[in-house]
Amino acid sequence: MAKHLTDTDISNVCELLDDWPTDSKLTWDRLVDAVAHDYKLSTTRQTLQKQVRIKRAFNEVKALVSGNSPKAVAARNRHLPSSLKAAADQLEKRERTIARLEAENNRLLEQFHTWLYNATQHGITIEQLNEPLETKQEK
Protein backbone atom coordinates (compact mmCIF):
# COMPACT_ATOMS: atom_id res chain seq x y z
CA MET A 1 0.00 0.00 0.00
CA ALA A 2 1.33 3.42 -0.92
CA LYS A 3 1.99 5.81 1.91
CA HIS A 4 0.64 9.34 2.11
CA LEU A 5 2.93 11.91 0.55
CA THR A 6 4.53 14.59 2.69
CA ASP A 7 5.11 18.16 1.50
CA THR A 8 8.76 17.23 0.94
CA ASP A 9 7.74 14.23 -1.17
CA ILE A 10 5.43 16.42 -3.26
CA SER A 11 8.17 19.01 -3.77
CA ASN A 12 10.63 16.28 -4.76
CA VAL A 13 8.22 14.87 -7.36
CA CYS A 14 7.60 18.35 -8.77
CA GLU A 15 11.36 18.93 -9.02
CA LEU A 16 11.71 15.58 -10.75
CA LEU A 17 9.10 16.70 -13.27
CA ASP A 18 10.91 20.03 -13.74
CA ASP A 19 14.03 18.06 -14.66
CA TRP A 20 12.20 15.59 -16.92
CA PRO A 21 13.98 15.37 -20.30
CA THR A 22 11.85 16.84 -23.07
CA ASP A 23 12.89 14.06 -25.43
CA SER A 24 11.67 11.31 -23.07
CA LYS A 25 8.08 10.05 -22.99
CA LEU A 26 6.19 10.98 -19.82
CA THR A 27 3.53 8.69 -18.37
CA TRP A 28 2.25 8.24 -14.84
CA ASP A 29 3.85 4.79 -14.70
CA ARG A 30 7.22 6.17 -15.77
CA LEU A 31 6.91 8.89 -13.16
CA VAL A 32 6.14 6.29 -10.46
CA ASP A 33 9.24 4.33 -11.54
CA ALA A 34 11.39 7.48 -11.52
CA VAL A 35 10.16 8.44 -8.04
CA ALA A 36 10.93 4.93 -6.78
CA HIS A 37 14.40 5.03 -8.35
CA ASP A 38 15.42 8.59 -7.40
CA TYR A 39 13.79 8.91 -3.98
CA LYS A 40 13.28 5.27 -2.91
CA LEU A 41 9.61 6.15 -2.45
CA SER A 42 7.06 3.44 -3.16
CA THR A 43 3.91 5.09 -4.47
CA THR A 44 1.16 4.62 -7.01
CA ARG A 45 -0.15 6.56 -9.98
CA GLN A 46 -3.35 7.28 -8.08
CA THR A 47 -1.48 8.68 -5.09
CA LEU A 48 0.50 11.01 -7.32
CA GLN A 49 -2.57 12.10 -9.29
CA LYS A 50 -4.42 13.10 -6.10
CA GLN A 51 -1.89 15.84 -5.41
CA VAL A 52 -2.87 19.04 -7.22
CA ARG A 53 0.71 20.37 -7.39
CA ILE A 54 1.99 17.14 -8.92
CA LYS A 55 -0.91 16.85 -11.36
CA ARG A 56 -0.43 20.42 -12.62
CA ALA A 57 3.33 19.96 -12.99
CA PHE A 58 2.74 16.65 -14.79
CA ASN A 59 0.26 18.21 -17.23
CA GLU A 60 2.62 21.09 -18.01
CA VAL A 61 5.56 18.78 -18.69
CA LYS A 62 3.35 16.34 -20.61
CA ALA A 63 2.25 19.16 -22.95
CA LEU A 64 5.87 20.16 -23.44
CA VAL A 65 7.08 16.60 -24.07
CA SER A 66 4.24 15.74 -26.43
CA GLY A 67 4.81 18.93 -28.41
CA ASN A 68 1.45 20.49 -27.57
CA SER A 69 2.83 23.72 -26.14
CA PRO A 70 4.24 26.84 -27.81
CA LYS A 71 7.58 26.26 -26.06
CA ALA A 72 7.83 22.77 -27.57
CA VAL A 73 7.22 24.10 -31.07
CA ALA A 74 9.86 26.80 -30.57
CA ALA A 75 12.34 24.22 -29.25
CA ARG A 76 11.80 21.97 -32.29
CA ASN A 77 12.40 24.86 -34.67
CA ARG A 78 15.59 25.95 -32.89
CA HIS A 79 18.80 24.40 -34.20
CA LEU A 80 21.72 24.85 -31.83
CA PRO A 81 25.24 23.46 -31.78
CA SER A 82 25.70 20.72 -29.21
CA SER A 83 27.79 23.02 -27.01
CA LEU A 84 24.82 25.38 -26.64
CA LYS A 85 22.12 22.71 -26.53
CA ALA A 86 23.04 21.60 -23.00
CA ALA A 87 22.97 25.20 -21.77
CA ALA A 88 19.65 25.84 -23.53
CA ASP A 89 18.15 22.68 -22.00
CA GLN A 90 19.31 23.70 -18.53
CA LEU A 91 17.90 27.20 -19.00
CA GLU A 92 14.59 25.75 -20.18
CA LYS A 93 14.39 23.54 -17.06
CA ARG A 94 15.03 26.55 -14.84
CA GLU A 95 12.34 28.54 -16.64
CA ARG A 96 9.87 25.66 -16.17
CA THR A 97 10.70 25.51 -12.47
CA ILE A 98 10.27 29.25 -12.05
CA ALA A 99 6.95 29.25 -13.93
CA ARG A 100 5.63 26.35 -11.83
CA LEU A 101 6.69 27.97 -8.55
CA GLU A 102 5.21 31.34 -9.53
CA ALA A 103 1.89 29.68 -10.42
CA GLU A 104 1.93 27.76 -7.11
CA ASN A 105 2.69 30.96 -5.22
CA ASN A 106 -0.20 32.78 -6.92
CA ARG A 107 -2.61 29.96 -6.06
CA LEU A 108 -1.46 30.03 -2.42
CA LEU A 109 -1.90 33.82 -2.27
CA GLU A 110 -5.44 33.47 -3.65
CA GLN A 111 -6.18 30.80 -1.05
CA PHE A 112 -4.76 33.03 1.69
CA HIS A 113 -6.97 35.94 0.61
CA THR A 114 -10.02 33.66 0.61
CA TRP A 115 -9.20 32.41 4.10
CA LEU A 116 -8.58 35.93 5.38
CA TYR A 117 -11.89 37.15 3.97
CA ASN A 118 -13.79 34.20 5.43
CA ALA A 119 -12.09 34.61 8.81
CA THR A 120 -13.00 38.29 9.03
CA GLN A 121 -16.59 37.48 8.01
CA HIS A 122 -16.76 35.11 10.99
CA GLY A 123 -15.45 37.70 13.45
CA ILE A 124 -11.84 36.56 13.63
CA THR A 125 -9.41 39.47 13.71
CA ILE A 126 -6.07 39.66 11.95
CA GLU A 127 -4.40 39.83 15.38
CA GLN A 128 -6.01 36.51 16.31
CA LEU A 129 -4.83 34.98 13.04
CA ASN A 130 -1.28 36.21 13.68
CA GLU A 131 -1.04 34.61 17.12
CA PRO A 132 1.72 31.98 17.27
CA LEU A 133 0.77 28.31 17.31
CA GLU A 134 0.69 26.54 20.64
CA THR A 135 3.50 24.12 21.26
CA LYS A 136 2.75 20.61 22.48
CA GLN A 137 3.89 21.54 26.01
CA GLU A 138 1.40 24.44 26.26
CA LYS A 139 -1.57 22.17 25.54
Coordinates of N, CA and C in Angstrom, one line a residue, residues 34-138:
A34 N 10.3 6.5 -11.8 CA 11.4 7.5 -11.5 C 11.4 7.9 -10.1
V35 N 10.2 8.1 -9.5 CA 10.2 8.4 -8.0 C 10.7 7.3 -7.2
A36 N 10.4 6.1 -7.5 CA 10.9 4.9 -6.8 C 12.4 4.9 -6.9
H37 N 13.0 5.1 -8.1 CA 14.4 5.0 -8.4 C 15.1 6.2 -7.7
D38 N 14.7 7.4 -7.9 CA 15.4 8.6 -7.4 C 15.3 8.8 -5.9
Y39 N 14.1 8.6 -5.4 CA 13.8 8.9 -4.0 C 13.5 7.7 -3.1
K40 N 13.6 6.5 -3.7 CA 13.3 5.3 -2.9 C 11.9 5.4 -2.2
L41 N 10.9 5.9 -3.0 CA 9.6 6.2 -2.5 C 8.6 5.3 -3.2
S42 N 8.0 4.3 -2.5 CA 7.1 3.4 -3.2 C 5.7 4.1 -3.2
T43 N 5.2 4.4 -4.3 CA 3.9 5.1 -4.5 C 3.1 4.5 -5.7
T44 N 2.0 5.1 -5.9 CA 1.2 4.6 -7.0 C 0.8 5.8 -7.9
R45 N 0.3 5.5 -9.1 CA -0.1 6.6 -10.0 C -1.3 7.3 -9.3
Q46 N -2.2 6.6 -8.7 CA -3.4 7.3 -8.1 C -2.9 8.2 -7.0
T47 N -2.0 7.8 -6.2 CA -1.5 8.7 -5.1 C -0.9 10.0 -5.6
L48 N -0.1 9.8 -6.7 CA 0.5 11.0 -7.3 C -0.6 11.9 -7.9
Q49 N -1.5 11.3 -8.6 CA -2.6 12.1 -9.3 C -3.5 12.9 -8.3
K50 N -3.6 12.4 -7.1 CA -4.4 13.1 -6.1 C -3.8 14.5 -5.7
Q51 N -2.5 14.6 -5.8 CA -1.9 15.8 -5.4 C -2.0 16.9 -6.5
V52 N -2.6 18.0 -6.2 CA -2.9 19.0 -7.2 C -1.6 19.6 -7.8
R53 N -0.6 19.8 -6.9 CA 0.7 20.4 -7.4 C 1.4 19.4 -8.4
I54 N 1.4 18.1 -8.0 CA 2.0 17.1 -8.9 C 1.2 17.0 -10.2
K55 N -0.1 17.0 -10.1 CA -0.9 16.9 -11.4 C -0.7 18.0 -12.3
R56 N -0.7 19.2 -11.8 CA -0.4 20.4 -12.6 C 1.0 20.4 -13.3
A57 N 2.0 20.0 -12.5 CA 3.3 20.0 -13.0 C 3.4 18.9 -14.1
F58 N 2.8 17.7 -13.8 CA 2.7 16.6 -14.8 C 2.1 17.1 -16.1
N59 N 1.0 17.8 -16.0 CA 0.3 18.2 -17.2 C 1.1 19.2 -18.0
E60 N 1.8 20.1 -17.3 CA 2.6 21.1 -18.0 C 3.8 20.4 -18.8
V61 N 4.4 19.5 -18.1 CA 5.6 18.8 -18.7 C 5.1 17.9 -19.8
K62 N 3.9 17.2 -19.6 CA 3.3 16.3 -20.6 C 3.1 17.1 -21.9
A63 N 2.5 18.3 -21.8 CA 2.2 19.2 -22.9 C 3.5 19.5 -23.6
L64 N 4.6 19.8 -22.9 CA 5.9 20.2 -23.4 C 6.5 19.0 -24.1
V65 N 6.5 17.8 -23.5 CA 7.1 16.6 -24.1 C 6.3 16.1 -25.3
S66 N 5.0 16.2 -25.3 CA 4.2 15.7 -26.4 C 4.2 16.7 -27.6
G67 N 4.8 17.9 -27.3 CA 4.8 18.9 -28.4 C 3.6 19.8 -28.5
N68 N 2.7 19.8 -27.5 CA 1.4 20.5 -27.6 C 1.5 21.9 -26.9
S69 N 2.7 22.4 -26.7 CA 2.8 23.7 -26.1 C 3.7 24.6 -27.1
P70 N 3.5 25.9 -27.0 CA 4.2 26.8 -27.8 C 5.7 26.7 -27.6
K71 N 6.2 26.4 -26.3 CA 7.6 26.3 -26.1 C 8.2 25.0 -26.8
A72 N 7.4 24.0 -26.9 CA 7.8 22.8 -27.6 C 8.0 23.0 -29.0
V73 N 7.1 23.8 -29.6 CA 7.2 24.1 -31.1 C 8.5 25.0 -31.3
A74 N 8.7 25.9 -30.4 CA 9.9 26.8 -30.6 C 11.1 26.0 -30.4
A75 N 11.1 25.0 -29.5 CA 12.3 24.2 -29.3 C 12.6 23.3 -30.5
R76 N 11.6 22.8 -31.1 CA 11.8 22.0 -32.3 C 12.4 22.8 -33.4
N77 N 12.0 24.0 -33.6 CA 12.4 24.9 -34.7 C 13.8 25.5 -34.4
R78 N 14.3 25.3 -33.2 CA 15.6 25.9 -32.9 C 16.7 24.9 -33.1
H79 N 17.7 25.3 -33.9 CA 18.8 24.4 -34.2 C 20.0 25.0 -33.6
L80 N 20.6 24.3 -32.5 CA 21.7 24.8 -31.8 C 22.9 23.9 -31.9
P81 N 24.1 24.4 -31.9 CA 25.2 23.5 -31.8 C 25.2 22.7 -30.4
S82 N 25.8 21.6 -30.4 CA 25.7 20.7 -29.2 C 26.2 21.4 -28.0
S83 N 27.2 22.3 -28.2 CA 27.8 23.0 -27.0 C 26.8 23.9 -26.4
L84 N 25.8 24.5 -27.2 CA 24.8 25.4 -26.6 C 23.5 24.6 -26.3
K85 N 23.3 23.4 -26.8 CA 22.1 22.7 -26.5 C 22.0 22.4 -25.0
A86 N 23.1 21.9 -24.4 CA 23.0 21.6 -23.0 C 22.7 22.8 -22.2
A87 N 23.3 24.0 -22.5 CA 23.0 25.2 -21.8 C 21.5 25.6 -22.0
A88 N 21.0 25.5 -23.2 CA 19.6 25.8 -23.5 C 18.7 24.9 -22.8
D89 N 19.0 23.6 -22.7 CA 18.1 22.7 -22.0 C 18.1 23.0 -20.5
Q90 N 19.3 23.4 -19.9 CA 19.3 23.7 -18.5 C 18.5 25.0 -18.3
L91 N 18.6 26.0 -19.1 CA 17.9 27.2 -19.0 C 16.4 26.9 -19.1
E92 N 16.0 26.1 -20.0 CA 14.6 25.7 -20.2 C 14.0 25.1 -18.9
K93 N 14.8 24.2 -18.3 CA 14.4 23.5 -17.1 C 14.2 24.6 -16.0
R94 N 15.1 25.5 -15.9 CA 15.0 26.6 -14.8 C 13.8 27.4 -15.1
E95 N 13.5 27.7 -16.3 CA 12.3 28.5 -16.6 C 11.1 27.8 -16.3
R96 N 11.0 26.5 -16.5 CA 9.9 25.7 -16.2 C 9.7 25.7 -14.7
T97 N 10.8 25.5 -13.9 CA 10.7 25.5 -12.5 C 10.2 26.8 -12.0
I98 N 10.7 27.9 -12.5 CA 10.3 29.3 -12.0 C 8.8 29.5 -12.4
A99 N 8.4 29.1 -13.5 CA 7.0 29.2 -13.9 C 6.0 28.4 -13.0
R100 N 6.4 27.2 -12.7 CA 5.6 26.3 -11.8 C 5.5 26.9 -10.4
L101 N 6.7 27.4 -9.9 CA 6.7 28.0 -8.6 C 5.9 29.3 -8.5
E102 N 6.0 30.1 -9.5 CA 5.2 31.3 -9.5 C 3.7 31.0 -9.6
A103 N 3.3 30.1 -10.4 CA 1.9 29.7 -10.4 C 1.4 29.1 -9.1
E104 N 2.3 28.3 -8.4 CA 1.9 27.8 -7.1 C 1.8 28.9 -6.1
N105 N 2.7 29.8 -6.1 CA 2.7 31.0 -5.2 C 1.4 31.8 -5.4
N106 N 1.0 32.0 -6.7 CA -0.2 32.8 -6.9 C -1.4 32.1 -6.4
R107 N -1.5 30.7 -6.6 CA -2.6 30.0 -6.1 C -2.7 30.0 -4.5
L108 N -1.5 30.0 -3.9 CA -1.5 30.0 -2.4 C -1.9 31.4 -1.9
L109 N -1.5 32.5 -2.6 CA -1.9 33.8 -2.3 C -3.4 34.0 -2.4
E110 N -4.0 33.4 -3.5 CA -5.4 33.5 -3.6 C -6.1 32.7 -2.5
Q111 N -5.6 31.6 -2.1 CA -6.2 30.8 -1.0 C -6.1 31.6 0.3
F112 N -4.9 32.2 0.5 CA -4.8 33.0 1.7 C -5.8 34.2 1.8
H113 N -6.0 34.9 0.6 CA -7.0 35.9 0.6 C -8.4 35.4 0.9
T114 N -8.7 34.3 0.4 CA -10.0 33.7 0.6 C -10.2 33.3 2.1
W115 N -9.1 32.7 2.7 CA -9.2 32.4 4.1 C -9.3 33.7 5.0
L116 N -8.5 34.7 4.6 CA -8.6 35.9 5.4 C -10.0 36.6 5.3
Y117 N -10.5 36.6 4.1 CA -11.9 37.2 4.0 C -12.9 36.4 4.8
N118 N -12.8 35.0 4.7 CA -13.8 34.2 5.4 C -13.6 34.3 6.9
A119 N -12.4 34.5 7.4 CA -12.1 34.6 8.8 C -12.7 35.9 9.3
T120 N -12.5 37.0 8.6 CA -13.0 38.3 9.0 C -14.5 38.3 9.0
Q121 N -15.1 37.6 8.1 CA -16.6 37.5 8.0 C -17.1 36.7 9.2
H122 N -16.3 35.9 9.8 CA -16.8 35.1 11.0 C -16.3 35.7 12.3
G123 N -15.8 37.0 12.2 CA -15.4 37.7 13.4 C -14.1 37.4 14.0
I124 N -13.2 36.8 13.2 CA -11.8 36.6 13.6 C -11.0 37.7 13.2
T125 N -10.2 38.3 14.1 CA -9.4 39.5 13.7 C -8.1 39.0 13.2
I126 N -7.4 40.0 12.5 CA -6.1 39.7 11.9 C -5.1 39.4 13.1
E127 N -5.3 40.1 14.2 CA -4.4 39.8 15.4 C -4.5 38.4 15.9
Q128 N -5.8 37.9 15.9 CA -6.0 36.5 16.3 C -5.4 35.5 15.3
L129 N -5.4 35.9 14.1 CA -4.8 35.0 13.0 C -3.3 35.0 13.1
N130 N -2.7 36.1 13.6 CA -1.3 36.2 13.7 C -0.7 35.7 15.0
E131 N -1.5 35.2 15.9 CA -1.0 34.6 17.1 C -0.2 33.4 16.8
P132 N 0.9 33.2 17.5 CA 1.7 32.0 17.3 C 1.0 30.7 17.7
L133 N 1.4 29.6 17.0 CA 0.8 28.3 17.3 C 1.2 27.8 18.7
E134 N 0.3 27.1 19.3 CA 0.7 26.5 20.6 C 1.7 25.4 20.4
T135 N 2.6 25.3 21.3 CA 3.5 24.1 21.3 C 2.8 23.0 22.0
K136 N 3.3 21.8 21.8 CA 2.7 20.6 22.5 C 2.8 20.7 24.0
Q137 N 3.8 21.4 24.6 CA 3.9 21.5 26.0 C 2.8 22.5 26.6
E138 N 2.4 23.5 25.8 CA 1.4 24.4 26.3 C 0.0 23.8 26.3

